[in-house]
Amino acid sequence: MKEVSLVRLYLLRILYFLIAFAMGSEQWRIVIERAPETSMMQSVAHSMLAALALVCVLGLRYPLQMLPLLFFEFAWKAIWLSAVALRLWLDGRLPESYMETVIACSIAIVIPVIMPWRHVAEVYFRKPGDRWF
């Protein structure tokens, strides 16, 4: 397997750091200060994002082993942008209050740029899976 470049590893670490500390500080603040006053689904979403940010700290040490966190981060943002925000925007019904979330989710465009795709192909597609029985 071809080795991932040191530059790519540091870019991944920067991304994990941003998720862990930028998103994490906001989500943990909401969970600690306001979660009991929010709706059940909002409190679940904020708790889930706080947990994601917390686990991203492991990506600082193990950037390649923690790639599934980046898959999840990109997937949920892409789904929300395409299934919710884009459809509302195309219908001319995108509320102004959604724009902060649209911008925050749009930042995920860097994930496919930073992703070490050769490594992903080797580990997640070409490598045999774990046994079933």
N, CA, C and O of each residue as an XYZ file, in Angstrom:
532
protein
N       0.843     -1.171      0.000
C       0.000      0.000      0.000
C       0.891      1.238      0.000
O       1.872      1.310      0.740
N       0.539      2.207     -0.837
C       1.304      3.439     -0.922
C       1.069      4.283      0.335
O      -0.055      4.386      0.827
N       2.128      4.872      0.833
C       2.061      5.666      2.057
C       1.402      7.017      1.788
O       1.617      7.624      0.739
N       0.597      7.482      2.745
C      -0.047      8.786      2.656
C       0.995      9.845      3.007
O       1.750      9.683      3.965
N       1.036     10.923      2.234
C       2.054     11.953      2.445
C       1.876     12.644      3.800
O       0.777     12.711      4.351
N       2.973     13.142      4.302
C       2.963     13.857      5.573
C       2.097     15.121      5.477
O       1.417     15.484      6.436
N       2.126     15.779      4.330
C       1.287     16.969      4.135
C      -0.183     16.599      4.261
O      -0.943     17.304      4.926
N      -0.590     15.509      3.636
C      -1.985     15.064      3.705
C      -2.364     14.707      5.143
O      -3.470     15.015      5.588
N      -1.446     14.055      5.872
C      -1.715     13.721      7.274
C      -1.919     14.976      8.120
O      -2.796     15.015      8.984
N      -1.101     16.005      7.866
C      -1.273     17.246      8.627
C      -2.549     17.981      8.229
O      -3.186     18.603      9.080
N      -2.934     17.923      6.967
C      -4.212     18.519      6.555
C      -5.384     17.812      7.243
O      -6.338     18.456      7.680
N      -5.301     16.489      7.333
C      -6.341     15.743      8.053
C      -6.364     16.144      9.523
O      -7.436     16.322     10.101
N      -5.196     16.284     10.126
C      -5.136     16.680     11.536
C      -5.736     18.076     11.748
O      -6.424     18.314     12.740
N      -5.478     18.982     10.826
C      -6.072     20.317     10.917
C      -7.594     20.220     10.853
O      -8.302     20.895     11.600
N      -8.084     19.373      9.955
C      -9.535     19.193      9.830
C     -10.129     18.602     11.104
O     -11.157     19.079     11.584
N      -9.496     17.571     11.655
C      -9.966     17.005     12.925
C      -9.936     18.064     14.033
O     -10.854     18.143     14.849
N      -8.881     18.868     14.054
C      -8.772     19.924     15.061
C      -9.919     20.913     14.931
O     -10.532     21.290     15.929
N     -10.215     21.335     13.703
C     -11.303     22.294     13.500
C     -12.645     21.723     13.932
O     -13.451     22.417     14.552
N     -12.883     20.463     13.604
C     -14.138     19.840     14.022
C     -14.168     19.724     15.548
O     -15.161     20.075     16.185
N     -13.082     19.234     16.119
C     -13.049     18.997     17.565
C     -13.191     20.289     18.361
O     -13.933     20.330     19.342
N     -12.501     21.327     17.960
C     -12.458     22.514     18.796
C     -13.390     23.630     18.319
O     -13.995     24.303     19.153
N     -13.525     23.845     17.037
C     -14.433     24.899     16.571
C     -15.887     24.448     16.714
O     -16.686     25.111     17.375
N     -16.222     23.321     16.094
C     -17.584     22.825     16.216
C     -17.842     22.327     17.636
O     -18.920     22.546     18.189
N     -16.864     21.665     18.217
C     -17.029     21.108     19.552
C     -17.318     22.159     20.602
O     -18.188     21.962     21.450
N     -16.605     23.272     20.561
C     -16.837     24.302     21.574
C     -18.250     24.856     21.470
O     -18.880     25.125     22.492
N     -18.750     25.027     20.275
C     -20.125     25.512     20.091
C     -21.142     24.469     20.551
O     -22.081     24.792     21.279
N     -20.955     23.221     20.127
C     -21.927     22.182     20.467
C     -21.925     21.873     21.964
O     -22.987     21.699     22.561
N     -20.744     21.803     22.569
C     -20.699     21.525     24.007
C     -21.311     22.668     24.812
O     -21.954     22.436     25.835
N     -21.110     23.903     24.349
C     -21.726     25.048     25.026
C     -23.247     24.925     24.983
O     -23.921     25.155     25.987
N     -23.782     24.565     23.823
C     -25.234     24.405     23.697
C     -25.731     23.271     24.581
O     -26.736     23.420     25.277
N     -25.029     22.127     24.558
C     -25.445     20.975     25.363
C     -25.444     21.331     26.850
O     -26.386     20.997     27.569
N     -24.404     21.998     27.306
C     -24.287     22.311     28.728
C     -25.264     23.410     29.153
O     -25.881     23.324     30.215
N     -25.399     24.439     28.317
C     -26.205     25.594     28.724
C     -27.681     25.494     28.366
O     -28.533     25.914     29.149
N     -28.001     24.939     27.180
C     -29.375     25.055     26.704
C     -30.087     23.757     26.368
O     -31.282     23.787     26.077
N     -29.412     22.625     26.394
C     -30.036     21.373     25.946
C     -31.350     21.051     26.658
O     -32.295     20.621     25.997
N     -31.453     21.241     27.979
C     -32.727     20.912     28.633
C     -33.904     21.772     28.148
O     -35.057     21.355     28.262
N     -33.625     22.962     27.612
C     -34.699     23.843     27.148
C     -35.048     23.645     25.674
O     -36.039     24.207     25.207
N     -34.274     22.873     24.935
C     -34.550     22.672     23.514
C     -35.459     21.464     23.321
O     -35.719     20.702     24.252
N     -35.932     21.311     22.089
C     -36.772     20.148     21.808
C     -35.936     18.875     21.925
O     -34.706     18.920     21.902
N     -36.612     17.763     22.048
C     -35.911     16.488     22.198
C     -34.981     16.231     21.010
O     -33.827     15.850     21.206
N     -35.465     16.434     19.786
C     -34.623     16.159     18.617
C     -33.458     17.141     18.506
O     -32.369     16.756     18.081
N     -33.669     18.385     18.875
C     -32.559     19.344     18.863
C     -31.500     18.951     19.890
O     -30.303     19.033     19.615
N     -31.938     18.527     21.068
C     -30.970     18.125     22.094
C     -30.216     16.872     21.660
O     -29.026     16.737     21.946
N     -30.901     15.952     20.970
C     -30.233     14.752     20.447
C     -29.195     15.153     19.398
O     -28.064     14.667     19.424
N     -29.576     16.035     18.480
C     -28.655     16.462     17.417
C     -27.430     17.162     18.001
O     -26.304     16.884     17.590
N     -27.640     18.059     18.948
C     -26.496     18.764     19.555
C     -25.607     17.793     20.341
O     -24.383     17.920     20.320
N     -26.210     16.839     21.024
C     -25.419     15.840     21.759
C     -24.609     14.976     20.803
O     -23.448     14.667     21.073
N     -25.219     14.585     19.681
C     -24.520     13.776     18.689
C     -23.343     14.552     18.090
O     -22.256     13.999     17.928
N     -23.555     15.818     17.766
C     -22.475     16.615     17.201
C     -21.380     16.890     18.228
O     -20.204     16.962     17.870
N     -21.750     17.044     19.492
C     -20.737     17.203     20.545
C     -19.905     15.930     20.675
O     -18.688     15.997     20.845
N     -20.553     14.785     20.596
C     -19.823     13.509     20.667
C     -18.903     13.340     19.467
O     -17.766     12.894     19.616
N     -19.389     13.694     18.274
C     -18.545     13.628     17.080
C     -17.303     14.493     17.258
O     -16.193     14.066     16.941
N     -17.490     15.699     17.761
C     -16.352     16.595     17.990
C     -15.383     16.002     19.002
O     -14.168     16.091     18.826
N     -15.906     15.405     20.048
C     -15.053     14.795     21.066
C     -14.224     13.648     20.488
O     -13.026     13.554     20.755
N     -14.845     12.790     19.712
C     -14.133     11.642     19.139
C     -13.124     12.099     18.078
O     -12.137     11.405     17.831
N     -13.358     13.253     17.450
C     -12.396     13.779     16.474
C     -11.039     14.096     17.096
O     -10.045     14.208     16.379
N     -10.986     14.240     18.407
C      -9.693     14.438     19.072
C      -8.774     13.247     18.773
O      -7.563     13.419     18.642
N      -9.343     12.046     18.666
C      -8.532     10.874     18.316
C      -7.910     11.003     16.924
O      -6.853     10.431     16.659
N      -8.563     11.751     16.043
C      -8.026     11.963     14.704
C      -6.731     12.744     14.695
O      -5.975     12.672     13.726
N      -6.458     13.489     15.753
C      -5.180     14.202     15.834
C      -4.023     13.217     15.928
O      -2.950     13.449     15.371
N      -4.248     12.126     16.630
C      -3.199     11.106     16.773
C      -3.266     10.054     15.668
O      -2.234      9.597     15.176
N      -4.486      9.674     15.280
C      -4.694      8.603     14.298
C      -5.523      9.114     13.119
O      -6.680      8.721     12.969
N      -4.954      9.975     12.285
C      -5.760     10.591     11.224
C      -6.329      9.602     10.202
O      -7.416      9.829      9.671
N      -5.627      8.532      9.923
C      -6.133      7.574      8.930
C      -7.156      6.621      9.541
O      -8.133      6.260      8.885
N      -6.945      6.219     10.761
C      -7.886      5.290     11.395
C      -9.233      5.947     11.684
O     -10.249      5.261     11.790
N      -9.243      7.244     11.808
C     -10.481      7.949     12.139
C     -11.195      8.509     10.906
O     -12.119      9.311     11.046
N     -10.787      8.105      9.713
C     -11.439      8.588      8.497
C     -12.954      8.363      8.473
O     -13.667      9.205      7.928
N     -13.484      7.264      9.038
C     -14.946      7.120      9.031
C     -15.685      8.290      9.681
O     -16.833      8.557      9.326
N     -15.058      8.990     10.622
C     -15.686     10.188     11.176
C     -15.858     11.260     10.108
O     -16.875     11.953     10.074
N     -14.865     11.394      9.237
C     -14.968     12.377      8.161
C     -15.998     11.937      7.124
O     -16.691     12.774      6.545
N     -16.103     10.625      6.885
C     -17.163     10.128      5.990
C     -18.523     10.537      6.540
O     -19.372     11.046      5.808
N     -18.723     10.311      7.839
C     -19.992     10.650      8.474
C     -20.237     12.154      8.416
O     -21.335     12.590      8.071
N     -19.229     12.942      8.749
C     -19.358     14.404      8.748
C     -19.754     14.906      7.363
O     -20.645     15.745      7.236
N     -19.095     14.394      6.328
C     -19.431     14.822      4.971
C     -20.816     14.322      4.561
O     -21.585     15.059      3.943
N     -21.134     13.076      4.902
C     -22.406     12.487      4.475
C     -23.602     13.222      5.065
O     -24.540     13.547      4.336
N     -23.592     13.493      6.371
C     -24.779     14.130      6.945
C     -24.941     15.546      6.418
O     -26.063     16.010      6.215
N     -23.829     16.236      6.197
C     -23.932     17.607      5.677
C     -24.400     17.606      4.225
O     -25.225     18.435      3.841
N     -23.886     16.691      3.424
C     -24.316     16.603      2.025
C     -25.797     16.230      1.938
O     -26.527     16.773      1.108
N     -26.234     15.319      2.780
C     -27.654     14.926      2.788
C     -28.523     16.111      3.184
O     -29.524     16.388      2.523
N     -28.158     16.811      4.246
C     -28.976     17.943      4.681
C     -29.011     19.039      3.618
O     -30.067     19.601      3.330
N     -27.840     19.339      3.037
C     -27.804     20.386      2.016
C     -28.654     20.031      0.804
O     -29.369     20.884      0.278
N     -28.584     18.775      0.355
C     -29.312     18.398     -0.860
C     -30.777     18.065     -0.602
O     -31.635     18.399     -1.419
N     -31.079     17.417      0.511
C     -32.456     16.983      0.765
C     -33.303     18.065      1.423
O     -34.528     18.049      1.295
N     -32.680     18.992      2.117
C     -33.449     20.021      2.824
C     -33.194     21.402      2.206
O     -34.089     21.996      1.605
N     -31.974     21.900      2.361
C     -31.684     23.280      1.966
C     -31.867     23.515      0.468
O     -32.500     24.496      0.077
N     -31.336     22.654     -0.361
C     -31.446     22.846     -1.809
C     -32.894     22.810     -2.268
O     -33.314     23.636     -3.078
N     -33.656     21.855     -1.752
C     -35.063     21.754     -2.153
C     -35.847     22.995     -1.734
O     -36.668     23.500     -2.499
N     -35.594     23.488     -0.519
C     -36.262     24.718     -0.078
C     -35.846     25.907     -0.943
O     -36.677     26.734     -1.317
N     -34.556     25.981     -1.254
C     -34.046     27.079     -2.073
C     -34.655     27.046     -3.474
O     -35.062     28.081     -4.001
N     -34.719     25.846     -4.080
C     -35.316     25.719     -5.417
C     -36.795     26.096     -5.423
O     -37.301     26.599     -6.426
N     -37.488     25.858     -4.315
C     -38.900     26.234     -4.189
C     -39.072     27.688     -3.765
O     -40.197     28.173     -3.650
N     -37.954     28.389     -3.531
C     -38.020     29.772     -3.084
C     -38.500     29.921     -1.654
O     -39.031     30.966     -1.280
N     -38.316     28.870     -0.843
C     -38.813     28.893      0.534
C     -37.707     28.709      1.568
O     -37.993     28.328      2.703
N     -36.461     28.966      1.210
C     -35.358     28.793      2.165
C     -35.374     29.943      3.169
O     -35.124     31.089      2.796
N     -35.664     29.652      4.437
C     -35.708     30.722      5.439
C     -34.323     31.335      5.669
O     -33.305     30.646      5.606
N     -34.312     32.612      5.930
C     -33.056     33.307      6.225
C     -32.364     32.674      7.435
O     -31.136     32.669      7.522
N     -33.151     32.149      8.354
C     -32.590     31.539      9.565
C     -31.770     30.275      9.256
O     -30.989     29.837     10.101
N     -31.933     29.687      8.074
C     -31.174     28.491      7.688
C     -29.789     28.831      7.144
O     -28.940     27.946      7.038
N     -29.547     30.085      6.798
C     -28.315     30.438      6.091
C     -27.054     30.153      6.901
O     -26.039     29.759      6.327
N     -27.091     30.339      8.196
C     -25.917     30.038      9.019
C     -25.572     28.553      8.927
O     -24.400     28.191      8.832
N     -26.583     27.700      8.954
C     -26.364     26.253      8.844
C     -25.918     25.886      7.437
O     -25.056     25.023      7.270
N     -26.487     26.524      6.424
C     -26.066     26.272      5.036
C     -24.580     26.584      4.879
O     -23.840     25.798      4.288
N     -24.149     27.707      5.396
C     -22.735     28.097      5.301
C     -21.860     27.118      6.079
O     -20.822     26.684      5.580
N     -22.270     26.768      7.297
C     -21.487     25.829      8.113
C     -21.373     24.467      7.423
O     -20.307     23.851      7.434
N     -22.459     24.004      6.830
C     -22.425     22.701      6.142
C     -21.631     22.771      4.843
O     -21.003     21.788      4.450
N     -21.652     23.914      4.178
C     -20.930     24.059      2.905
C     -19.421     23.954      3.079
O     -18.705     23.614      2.137
N     -18.945     24.243      4.269
C     -17.509     24.142      4.547
C     -17.022     22.697      4.380
O     -15.831     22.466      4.174
N     -17.931     21.731      4.468
C     -17.567     20.323      4.327
C     -17.035     19.995      2.940
O     -16.552     18.884      2.718
N     -17.112     20.927      2.009
C     -16.587     20.696      0.662
C     -15.084     20.403      0.700
O     -14.552     19.800     -0.232
N     -14.394     20.822      1.765
C     -12.954     20.557      1.858
C     -12.664     19.088      2.156
O     -11.565     18.611      1.873
N     -13.623     18.370      2.717
C     -13.363     16.973      3.097
C     -12.968     16.122      1.895
O     -11.953     15.430      1.969
N     -13.723     16.134      0.780
C     -13.273     15.319     -0.358
C     -11.944     15.781     -0.950
O     -11.227     14.982     -1.552
N     -11.613     17.049     -0.787
C     -10.338     17.564     -1.305
C      -9.176     17.034     -0.480
O      -8.133     16.682     -1.030
N      -9.347     16.976      0.835
C      -8.284     16.544      1.744
C      -8.198     15.012      1.843
O      -7.136     14.468      2.146
N      -9.302     14.332      1.591
C      -9.373     12.876      1.765
C      -8.279     12.162      0.948
O      -8.120     12.439     -0.241
N      -7.537     11.257      1.572
C      -6.521     10.477      0.835
C      -7.198      9.320      0.084
O      -7.278      8.205      0.599
N      -7.677      9.587     -1.116
C      -8.543      8.644     -1.832
C      -7.866      7.325     -2.163
O      -8.532      6.290     -2.158
N      -6.569      7.319     -2.450
C      -5.882      6.039     -2.714
C      -5.918      5.150     -1.473
O      -6.167      3.948     -1.560
N      -5.667      5.759     -0.325
C      -5.717      5.020      0.936
C      -7.139      4.512      1.190
O      -7.320      3.361      1.587
N      -8.130      5.344      0.968
C      -9.532      4.947      1.151
C      -9.864      3.760      0.254
O     -10.495      2.801      0.698
N      -9.444      3.822     -1.001
C      -9.715      2.719     -1.926
C      -9.046      1.428     -1.464
O      -9.653      0.358     -1.510
N      -7.799      1.529     -1.022
C      -7.075      0.342     -0.560
C      -7.711     -0.273      0.678
O      -7.908     -1.486      0.741
N      -8.031      0.558      1.658
C      -8.496      0.067      2.957
C      -9.976     -0.296      2.943
O     -10.372     -1.291      3.550
N     -10.790      0.490      2.267
C     -12.234      0.301      2.373
C     -12.872     -0.411      1.187
O     -14.007     -0.874      1.296
N     -12.183     -0.510      0.068
C     -12.781     -1.151     -1.100
C     -12.018     -2.369     -1.582
O     -12.634     -3.381     -1.919
N     -10.688     -2.301     -1.626
C      -9.900     -3.424     -2.147
C      -9.547     -4.453     -1.089
O      -9.451     -5.643     -1.389
N      -9.356     -4.014      0.133
C      -8.992     -4.913      1.223
C     -10.179     -5.830      1.549
O     -11.317     -5.366      1.617
N      -9.923     -7.113      1.748
C     -11.039     -8.003      2.099
C     -11.692     -7.587      3.412
O     -11.025     -7.128      4.340
N     -12.986     -7.755      3.466
C     -13.716     -7.406      4.679
C     -13.518     -8.452      5.761
O     -12.961     -9.522      5.516
N     -13.974     -8.135      6.939
C     -13.892     -9.087      8.055
C     -14.854    -10.243      7.795
O     -15.861    -10.080      7.107
N     -14.538    -11.402      8.347
C     -15.365    -12.581      8.121
C     -16.744    -12.417      8.773
O     -16.900    -11.687      9.751
N     -17.704    -13.088      8.228
C     -19.084    -13.023      8.717
C     -19.399    -14.145      9.700
O     -20.220    -13.971     10.601
N     -18.756    -15.287      9.532
C     -19.026    -16.452     10.399
C     -17.725    -17.023     10.903
O     -17.729    -18.005     11.646
